[in-house]
Coordinates of C-alpha atoms in Angstrom, one line a residue:
L512 CA 166.0 17.2 -42.3
G513 CA 165.0 16.3 -45.9
S514 CA 168.2 17.6 -47.4
A515 CA 170.3 15.3 -45.1
L516 CA 168.4 12.1 -46.1
K517 CA 168.9 10.1 -49.3
W518 CA 165.9 10.1 -51.6
S519 CA 164.8 6.5 -51.7
S520 CA 162.4 4.9 -54.2
E521 CA 160.1 3.9 -51.2
P522 CA 157.7 6.4 -49.7
A523 CA 158.6 7.8 -46.3
S524 CA 157.3 6.0 -43.2
I525 CA 154.6 7.5 -41.0
L526 CA 157.3 7.9 -38.3
Q527 CA 159.6 9.9 -40.6
I528 CA 156.8 12.1 -41.7
S529 CA 155.5 12.7 -38.1
L530 CA 159.0 13.5 -36.8
A531 CA 159.7 15.9 -39.7
V532 CA 156.4 17.8 -39.4
G533 CA 156.7 17.9 -35.6
L534 CA 160.2 19.2 -35.7
A535 CA 159.3 21.8 -38.3
V536 CA 156.2 23.1 -36.4
G537 CA 158.0 23.1 -33.0
T538 CA 160.9 25.1 -34.5
L539 CA 158.6 27.6 -36.2
V540 CA 156.5 28.1 -33.0
Q541 CA 159.7 28.6 -31.0
C542 CA 161.0 31.1 -33.5
F543 CA 157.9 33.1 -34.3
G544 CA 155.7 32.6 -31.3
H545 CA 156.6 35.9 -29.6
I546 CA 156.0 37.8 -32.9
S547 CA 152.7 36.7 -34.2
G548 CA 151.5 34.1 -31.7
A549 CA 152.8 31.4 -34.1
H550 CA 149.6 31.2 -36.2
L551 CA 150.8 28.7 -38.7
N552 CA 147.4 27.2 -39.5
P553 CA 144.3 29.0 -40.7
A554 CA 142.1 26.8 -38.5
V555 CA 144.0 28.0 -35.4
T556 CA 143.7 31.6 -36.5
V557 CA 139.9 31.3 -37.1
A558 CA 139.6 29.6 -33.7
F559 CA 141.4 32.5 -32.1
L560 CA 138.9 34.9 -33.8
V561 CA 136.0 32.9 -32.6
G562 CA 137.5 32.9 -29.1
S563 CA 137.9 36.7 -29.2
Q564 CA 141.7 36.5 -29.0
I565 CA 142.4 38.4 -32.2
S566 CA 140.6 40.9 -34.4
I567 CA 138.8 40.3 -37.7
L568 CA 141.4 42.4 -39.6
R569 CA 144.3 40.5 -38.1
T570 CA 142.6 37.2 -38.9
V571 CA 142.2 38.2 -42.6
F572 CA 145.8 39.2 -42.9
Y573 CA 147.1 36.1 -41.1
V574 CA 145.0 33.8 -43.4
I575 CA 146.3 35.6 -46.4
A576 CA 149.9 35.4 -45.2
Q577 CA 149.4 31.7 -44.3
S578 CA 148.0 30.9 -47.7
A579 CA 150.9 32.8 -49.5
G580 CA 153.4 31.0 -47.3
A581 CA 151.9 27.6 -48.1
I582 CA 151.9 28.3 -51.9
T583 CA 155.5 29.6 -51.7
G584 CA 156.6 26.6 -49.7
A585 CA 154.9 24.2 -52.1
A586 CA 156.6 25.9 -55.0
I587 CA 160.0 25.6 -53.4
L588 CA 159.5 22.0 -52.5
Y589 CA 158.4 21.3 -56.0
G590 CA 161.5 23.0 -57.3
V591 CA 164.0 21.1 -55.2
A592 CA 162.4 17.7 -55.2
P593 CA 163.7 15.2 -57.8
P594 CA 161.3 14.8 -60.7
H595 CA 160.6 11.1 -60.0
V596 CA 159.0 12.0 -56.6
R597 CA 157.0 15.1 -57.6
G598 CA 153.8 13.4 -58.8
D599 CA 152.3 12.5 -55.4
L600 CA 154.6 14.5 -53.2
A601 CA 152.7 15.7 -50.0
I602 CA 149.3 14.8 -51.3
N603 CA 147.0 13.5 -48.6
T604 CA 144.5 10.8 -49.7
L605 CA 142.0 8.7 -47.9
N606 CA 142.4 5.1 -47.3
L607 CA 140.5 2.9 -49.7
N608 CA 138.3 1.7 -46.9
S609 CA 137.3 5.3 -45.8
T610 CA 134.6 7.5 -47.0
P611 CA 134.9 11.3 -47.6
G612 CA 132.6 11.8 -44.6
Q613 CA 134.8 9.8 -42.4
G614 CA 137.8 11.8 -43.6
V615 CA 136.1 15.1 -42.8
A616 CA 135.0 13.8 -39.3
V617 CA 138.6 12.7 -38.5
E618 CA 139.9 16.1 -39.7
L619 CA 137.4 18.0 -37.6
I620 CA 138.3 15.9 -34.5
L621 CA 142.0 16.3 -35.0
T622 CA 141.7 20.1 -35.7
F623 CA 139.6 20.5 -32.5
Q624 CA 142.3 18.6 -30.6
L625 CA 145.0 20.9 -32.0
V626 CA 143.1 24.1 -31.3
L627 CA 142.3 22.9 -27.8
C628 CA 145.9 22.1 -27.1
I629 CA 147.0 25.5 -28.3
F630 CA 144.3 27.3 -26.3
A631 CA 145.3 25.3 -23.2
S632 CA 149.0 25.9 -23.5
T633 CA 148.8 29.6 -24.3
D634 CA 146.2 30.6 -21.7
R635 CA 147.5 33.5 -19.7
R636 CA 145.4 32.5 -16.7
R637 CA 147.3 29.3 -16.3
N638 CA 150.0 29.4 -13.6
D639 CA 150.7 25.7 -13.3
G640 CA 154.0 25.6 -15.2
V641 CA 152.6 24.5 -18.6
G642 CA 156.0 24.1 -20.0
S643 CA 156.9 25.0 -23.6
P644 CA 153.9 25.8 -25.9
S645 CA 156.1 25.0 -28.9
L646 CA 156.4 21.4 -27.7
S647 CA 152.7 20.9 -27.1

């Protein structure tokens, strides 16, 4: 998606960022869900460990792989991004009216929501036609 768009001097809108991330995550889950359970986020992996869905050894290897993938992806993005956009590229910051405590609280709530959605959509005991877990 990013390679098809022109680089503008203005930052991307929230809608553009949301659609790009959603499309990327949905595609990765659809491609790799049957192989590894599509553990793309260490918080999800740790939640699956706490929920007794995966072993400690698998959790360690998944978190190492996720971290290595994140570092590699960031290096590739840094390498292909034009120099004038590299400075603050993909850096999340708090709003000036927010405190670090509020940022942590929002992150915890949103991570809980993500994990809850993943647990609900991948529960083998559900038989109500949950649809596609990659879209949830």
